[in-house]
Amino acid sequence: MVNTLTAFVGSFVVTALVGRLNNARSHTEFRALFPEWVAAIQGSREGRRELEKLKTELLKII
């Protein structure tokens, strides 16, 4: 999740979310941050184009 935020949005823009992701210790905690991650990715043009693919891949992991 952090890698996609950095690639599509820039880590400085979403510093607080990156911090919460780094502190997440379980799948439940990661899933709780999923809606915020989606909103952040949608904030970039490239992210909007790739969002469905990214969501599909991410949900396989978390």
PDB file of N, CA and C in Angstrom:
ATOM      1  N   MET A   1       0.825  -1.181   0.000  1.00  0.00           N
ATOM      2  CA  MET A   1       0.000   0.000   0.000  1.00  0.00           C
ATOM      3  C   MET A   1       0.876   1.253   0.000  1.00  0.00           C
ATOM      4  N   VAL A   2       1.938   1.211   0.783  1.00  0.00           N
ATOM      5  CA  VAL A   2       2.850   2.354   0.835  1.00  0.00           C
ATOM      6  C   VAL A   2       3.519   2.563  -0.517  1.00  0.00           C
ATOM      7  N   ASN A   3       3.916   1.490  -1.153  1.00  0.00           N
ATOM      8  CA  ASN A   3       4.580   1.611  -2.462  1.00  0.00           C
ATOM      9  C   ASN A   3       3.667   2.254  -3.499  1.00  0.00           C
ATOM     10  N   THR A   4       2.414   1.867  -3.527  1.00  0.00           N
ATOM     11  CA  THR A   4       1.505   2.463  -4.521  1.00  0.00           C
ATOM     12  C   THR A   4       1.217   3.920  -4.189  1.00  0.00           C
ATOM     13  N   LEU A   5       1.116   4.243  -2.923  1.00  0.00           N
ATOM     14  CA  LEU A   5       0.910   5.643  -2.551  1.00  0.00           C
ATOM     15  C   LEU A   5       2.101   6.490  -2.986  1.00  0.00           C
ATOM     16  N   THR A   6       3.296   5.982  -2.742  1.00  0.00           N
ATOM     17  CA  THR A   6       4.496   6.710  -3.134  1.00  0.00           C
ATOM     18  C   THR A   6       4.563   6.873  -4.648  1.00  0.00           C
ATOM     19  N   ALA A   7       4.243   5.826  -5.376  1.00  0.00           N
ATOM     20  CA  ALA A   7       4.331   5.861  -6.834  1.00  0.00           C
ATOM     21  C   ALA A   7       3.275   6.754  -7.468  1.00  0.00           C
ATOM     22  N   PHE A   8       2.053   6.713  -6.965  1.00  0.00           N
ATOM     23  CA  PHE A   8       0.959   7.414  -7.628  1.00  0.00           C
ATOM     24  C   PHE A   8       0.630   8.777  -7.015  1.00  0.00           C
ATOM     25  N   VAL A   9       0.915   8.955  -5.734  1.00  0.00           N
ATOM     26  CA  VAL A   9       0.498  10.182  -5.060  1.00  0.00           C
ATOM     27  C   VAL A   9       1.707  10.976  -4.551  1.00  0.00           C
ATOM     28  N   GLY A  10       2.697  10.289  -4.048  1.00  0.00           N
ATOM     29  CA  GLY A  10       3.843  10.925  -3.407  1.00  0.00           C
ATOM     30  C   GLY A  10       3.709  10.798  -1.906  1.00  0.00           C
ATOM     31  N   SER A  11       4.715  10.268  -1.275  1.00  0.00           N
ATOM     32  CA  SER A  11       4.607   9.967   0.159  1.00  0.00           C
ATOM     33  C   SER A  11       4.418  11.213   1.023  1.00  0.00           C
ATOM     34  N   PHE A  12       4.910  12.365   0.573  1.00  0.00           N
ATOM     35  CA  PHE A  12       4.750  13.578   1.375  1.00  0.00           C
ATOM     36  C   PHE A  12       3.302  14.029   1.444  1.00  0.00           C
ATOM     37  N   VAL A  13       2.539  13.728   0.417  1.00  0.00           N
ATOM     38  CA  VAL A  13       1.131  14.130   0.380  1.00  0.00           C
ATOM     39  C   VAL A  13       0.314  13.327   1.386  1.00  0.00           C
ATOM     40  N   VAL A  14       0.681  12.094   1.595  1.00  0.00           N
ATOM     41  CA  VAL A  14      -0.105  11.192   2.443  1.00  0.00           C
ATOM     42  C   VAL A  14       0.724  10.672   3.623  1.00  0.00           C
ATOM     43  N   THR A  15       1.523  11.532   4.212  1.00  0.00           N
ATOM     44  CA  THR A  15       2.423  11.146   5.299  1.00  0.00           C
ATOM     45  C   THR A  15       1.687  10.469   6.447  1.00  0.00           C
ATOM     46  N   ALA A  16       0.555  11.002   6.859  1.00  0.00           N
ATOM     47  CA  ALA A  16      -0.189  10.427   7.984  1.00  0.00           C
ATOM     48  C   ALA A  16      -0.671   9.017   7.659  1.00  0.00           C
ATOM     49  N   LEU A  17      -1.194   8.831   6.448  1.00  0.00           N
ATOM     50  CA  LEU A  17      -1.667   7.503   6.051  1.00  0.00           C
ATOM     51  C   LEU A  17      -0.500   6.523   5.977  1.00  0.00           C
ATOM     52  N   VAL A  18       0.613   6.943   5.427  1.00  0.00           N
ATOM     53  CA  VAL A  18       1.793   6.067   5.353  1.00  0.00           C
ATOM     54  C   VAL A  18       2.219   5.663   6.766  1.00  0.00           C
ATOM     55  N   GLY A  19       2.174   6.592   7.694  1.00  0.00           N
ATOM     56  CA  GLY A  19       2.512   6.269   9.078  1.00  0.00           C
ATOM     57  C   GLY A  19       1.577   5.229   9.668  1.00  0.00           C
ATOM     58  N   ARG A  20       0.287   5.376   9.426  1.00  0.00           N
ATOM     59  CA  ARG A  20      -0.680   4.387   9.942  1.00  0.00           C
ATOM     60  C   ARG A  20      -0.476   3.025   9.280  1.00  0.00           C
ATOM     61  N   LEU A  21      -0.153   3.028   8.000  1.00  0.00           N
ATOM     62  CA  LEU A  21       0.111   1.760   7.312  1.00  0.00           C
ATOM     63  C   LEU A  21       1.354   1.087   7.882  1.00  0.00           C
ATOM     64  N   ASN A  22       2.384   1.862   8.134  1.00  0.00           N
ATOM     65  CA  ASN A  22       3.612   1.300   8.699  1.00  0.00           C
ATOM     66  C   ASN A  22       3.390   0.739  10.094  1.00  0.00           C
ATOM     67  N   ASN A  23       2.425   1.288  10.821  1.00  0.00           N
ATOM     68  CA  ASN A  23       2.140   0.814  12.178  1.00  0.00           C
ATOM     69  C   ASN A  23       1.107  -0.306  12.220  1.00  0.00           C
ATOM     70  N   ALA A  24       0.451  -0.601  11.117  1.00  0.00           N
ATOM     71  CA  ALA A  24      -0.556  -1.673  11.079  1.00  0.00           C
ATOM     72  C   ALA A  24       0.122  -3.013  11.333  1.00  0.00           C
ATOM     73  N   ARG A  25      -0.488  -3.812  12.168  1.00  0.00           N
ATOM     74  CA  ARG A  25       0.114  -5.089  12.562  1.00  0.00           C
ATOM     75  C   ARG A  25      -0.699  -6.320  12.142  1.00  0.00           C
ATOM     76  N   SER A  26      -1.810  -6.090  11.476  1.00  0.00           N
ATOM     77  CA  SER A  26      -2.631  -7.237  11.084  1.00  0.00           C
ATOM     78  C   SER A  26      -3.377  -6.918   9.792  1.00  0.00           C
ATOM     79  N   HIS A  27      -3.904  -7.965   9.182  1.00  0.00           N
ATOM     80  CA  HIS A  27      -4.724  -7.765   7.983  1.00  0.00           C
ATOM     81  C   HIS A  27      -5.939  -6.899   8.301  1.00  0.00           C
ATOM     82  N   THR A  28      -6.491  -7.076   9.473  1.00  0.00           N
ATOM     83  CA  THR A  28      -7.654  -6.285   9.881  1.00  0.00           C
ATOM     84  C   THR A  28      -7.310  -4.800   9.916  1.00  0.00           C
ATOM     85  N   GLU A  29      -6.150  -4.474  10.439  1.00  0.00           N
ATOM     86  CA  GLU A  29      -5.733  -3.077  10.488  1.00  0.00           C
ATOM     87  C   GLU A  29      -5.477  -2.532   9.081  1.00  0.00           C
ATOM     88  N   PHE A  30      -4.866  -3.332   8.212  1.00  0.00           N
ATOM     89  CA  PHE A  30      -4.651  -2.903   6.828  1.00  0.00           C
ATOM     90  C   PHE A  30      -5.986  -2.701   6.117  1.00  0.00           C
ATOM     91  N   ARG A  31      -6.905  -3.636   6.274  1.00  0.00           N
ATOM     92  CA  ARG A  31      -8.211  -3.507   5.620  1.00  0.00           C
ATOM     93  C   ARG A  31      -8.975  -2.276   6.098  1.00  0.00           C
ATOM     94  N   ALA A  32      -8.791  -1.919   7.348  1.00  0.00           N
ATOM     95  CA  ALA A  32      -9.465  -0.731   7.876  1.00  0.00           C
ATOM     96  C   ALA A  32      -8.952   0.544   7.189  1.00  0.00           C
ATOM     97  N   LEU A  33      -7.735   0.505   6.690  1.00  0.00           N
ATOM     98  CA  LEU A  33      -7.145   1.657   6.007  1.00  0.00           C
ATOM     99  C   LEU A  33      -7.409   1.647   4.501  1.00  0.00           C
ATOM    100  N   PHE A  34      -8.011   0.576   4.011  1.00  0.00           N
ATOM    101  CA  PHE A  34      -8.255   0.429   2.578  1.00  0.00           C
ATOM    102  C   PHE A  34      -9.069   1.581   1.980  1.00  0.00           C
ATOM    103  N   PRO A  35     -10.189   1.999   2.588  1.00  0.00           N
ATOM    104  CA  PRO A  35     -10.962   3.107   1.991  1.00  0.00           C
ATOM    105  C   PRO A  35     -10.148   4.401   1.887  1.00  0.00           C
ATOM    106  N   GLU A  36      -9.324   4.659   2.878  1.00  0.00           N
ATOM    107  CA  GLU A  36      -8.484   5.861   2.833  1.00  0.00           C
ATOM    108  C   GLU A  36      -7.425   5.743   1.735  1.00  0.00           C
ATOM    109  N   TRP A  37      -6.887   4.542   1.577  1.00  0.00           N
ATOM    110  CA  TRP A  37      -5.920   4.285   0.504  1.00  0.00           C
ATOM    111  C   TRP A  37      -6.577   4.526  -0.854  1.00  0.00           C
ATOM    112  N   VAL A  38      -7.790   4.006  -1.052  1.00  0.00           N
ATOM    113  CA  VAL A  38      -8.516   4.194  -2.314  1.00  0.00           C
ATOM    114  C   VAL A  38      -8.700   5.685  -2.590  1.00  0.00           C
ATOM    115  N   ALA A  39      -9.129   6.424  -1.588  1.00  0.00           N
ATOM    116  CA  ALA A  39      -9.350   7.860  -1.770  1.00  0.00           C
ATOM    117  C   ALA A  39      -8.056   8.563  -2.158  1.00  0.00           C
ATOM    118  N   ALA A  40      -6.957   8.188  -1.552  1.00  0.00           N
ATOM    119  CA  ALA A  40      -5.670   8.819  -1.872  1.00  0.00           C
ATOM    120  C   ALA A  40      -5.238   8.487  -3.299  1.00  0.00           C
ATOM    121  N   ILE A  41      -5.386   7.231  -3.703  1.00  0.00           N
ATOM    122  CA  ILE A  41      -4.997   6.829  -5.055  1.00  0.00           C
ATOM    123  C   ILE A  41      -5.869   7.548  -6.081  1.00  0.00           C
ATOM    124  N   GLN A  42      -7.141   7.712  -5.786  1.00  0.00           N
ATOM    125  CA  GLN A  42      -8.042   8.409  -6.706  1.00  0.00           C
ATOM    126  C   GLN A  42      -7.668   9.880  -6.880  1.00  0.00           C
ATOM    127  N   GLY A  43      -6.829  10.379  -5.989  1.00  0.00           N
ATOM    128  CA  GLY A  43      -6.422  11.767  -6.058  1.00  0.00           C
ATOM    129  C   GLY A  43      -5.444  12.084  -7.168  1.00  0.00           C
ATOM    130  N   SER A  44      -4.948  11.061  -7.839  1.00  0.00           N
ATOM    131  CA  SER A  44      -4.025  11.309  -8.955  1.00  0.00           C
ATOM    132  C   SER A  44      -4.624  10.746 -10.244  1.00  0.00           C
ATOM    133  N   ARG A  45      -4.319  11.386 -11.334  1.00  0.00           N
ATOM    134  CA  ARG A  45      -4.860  10.948 -12.625  1.00  0.00           C
ATOM    135  C   ARG A  45      -4.398   9.526 -12.953  1.00  0.00           C
ATOM    136  N   GLU A  46      -3.112   9.277 -12.801  1.00  0.00           N
ATOM    137  CA  GLU A  46      -2.571   7.939 -13.072  1.00  0.00           C
ATOM    138  C   GLU A  46      -3.192   6.906 -12.133  1.00  0.00           C
ATOM    139  N   GLY A  47      -3.366   7.281 -10.874  1.00  0.00           N
ATOM    140  CA  GLY A  47      -3.979   6.374  -9.907  1.00  0.00           C
ATOM    141  C   GLY A  47      -5.396   6.007 -10.285  1.00  0.00           C
ATOM    142  N   ARG A  48      -6.173   6.991 -10.744  1.00  0.00           N
ATOM    143  CA  ARG A  48      -7.550   6.703 -11.173  1.00  0.00           C
ATOM    144  C   ARG A  48      -7.558   5.701 -12.323  1.00  0.00           C
ATOM    145  N   ARG A  49      -6.615   5.839 -13.238  1.00  0.00           N
ATOM    146  CA  ARG A  49      -6.555   4.907 -14.379  1.00  0.00           C
ATOM    147  C   ARG A  49      -6.237   3.486 -13.950  1.00  0.00           C
ATOM    148  N   GLU A  50      -5.400   3.352 -12.945  1.00  0.00           N
ATOM    149  CA  GLU A  50      -4.936   2.034 -12.518  1.00  0.00           C
ATOM    150  C   GLU A  50      -5.679   1.473 -11.309  1.00  0.00           C
ATOM    151  N   LEU A  51      -6.624   2.229 -10.777  1.00  0.00           N
ATOM    152  CA  LEU A  51      -7.229   1.887  -9.490  1.00  0.00           C
ATOM    153  C   LEU A  51      -7.852   0.495  -9.449  1.00  0.00           C
ATOM    154  N   GLU A  52      -8.636   0.139 -10.429  1.00  0.00           N
ATOM    155  CA  GLU A  52      -9.302  -1.178 -10.378  1.00  0.00           C
ATOM    156  C   GLU A  52      -8.281  -2.316 -10.350  1.00  0.00           C
ATOM    157  N   LYS A  53      -7.264  -2.205 -11.150  1.00  0.00           N
ATOM    158  CA  LYS A  53      -6.205  -3.227 -11.157  1.00  0.00           C
ATOM    159  C   LYS A  53      -5.483  -3.255  -9.806  1.00  0.00           C
ATOM    160  N   LEU A  54      -5.152  -2.088  -9.286  1.00  0.00           N
ATOM    161  CA  LEU A  54      -4.460  -2.010  -7.999  1.00  0.00           C
ATOM    162  C   LEU A  54      -5.320  -2.585  -6.881  1.00  0.00           C
ATOM    163  N   LYS A  55      -6.602  -2.249  -6.876  1.00  0.00           N
ATOM    164  CA  LYS A  55      -7.495  -2.768  -5.831  1.00  0.00           C
ATOM    165  C   LYS A  55      -7.563  -4.285  -5.887  1.00  0.00           C
ATOM    166  N   THR A  56      -7.706  -4.828  -7.083  1.00  0.00           N
ATOM    167  CA  THR A  56      -7.796  -6.277  -7.240  1.00  0.00           C
ATOM    168  C   THR A  56      -6.554  -6.957  -6.689  1.00  0.00           C
ATOM    169  N   GLU A  57      -5.396  -6.445  -7.058  1.00  0.00           N
ATOM    170  CA  GLU A  57      -4.145  -7.039  -6.601  1.00  0.00           C
ATOM    171  C   GLU A  57      -3.965  -6.878  -5.088  1.00  0.00           C
ATOM    172  N   LEU A  58      -4.292  -5.722  -4.575  1.00  0.00           N
ATOM    173  CA  LEU A  58      -4.132  -5.470  -3.158  1.00  0.00           C
ATOM    174  C   LEU A  58      -5.054  -6.344  -2.314  1.00  0.00           C
ATOM    175  N   LEU A  59      -6.284  -6.495  -2.750  1.00  0.00           N
ATOM    176  CA  LEU A  59      -7.227  -7.306  -1.970  1.00  0.00           C
ATOM    177  C   LEU A  59      -6.839  -8.783  -1.934  1.00  0.00           C
ATOM    178  N   LYS A  60      -6.037  -9.237  -2.889  1.00  0.00           N
ATOM    179  CA  LYS A  60      -5.521 -10.613  -2.832  1.00  0.00           C
ATOM    180  C   LYS A  60      -4.556 -10.763  -1.653  1.00  0.00           C
ATOM    181  N   ILE A  61      -3.897  -9.673  -1.307  1.00  0.00           N
ATOM    182  CA  ILE A  61      -2.867  -9.714  -0.276  1.00  0.00           C
ATOM    183  C   ILE A  61      -3.450  -9.442   1.116  1.00  0.00           C
ATOM    184  N   ILE A  62      -4.329  -8.461   1.191  1.00  0.00           N
ATOM    185  CA  ILE A  62      -4.853  -8.113   2.507  1.00  0.00           C
ATOM    186  C   ILE A  62      -6.221  -8.728   2.717  1.00  0.00           C
TER     187      ILE A  62
END
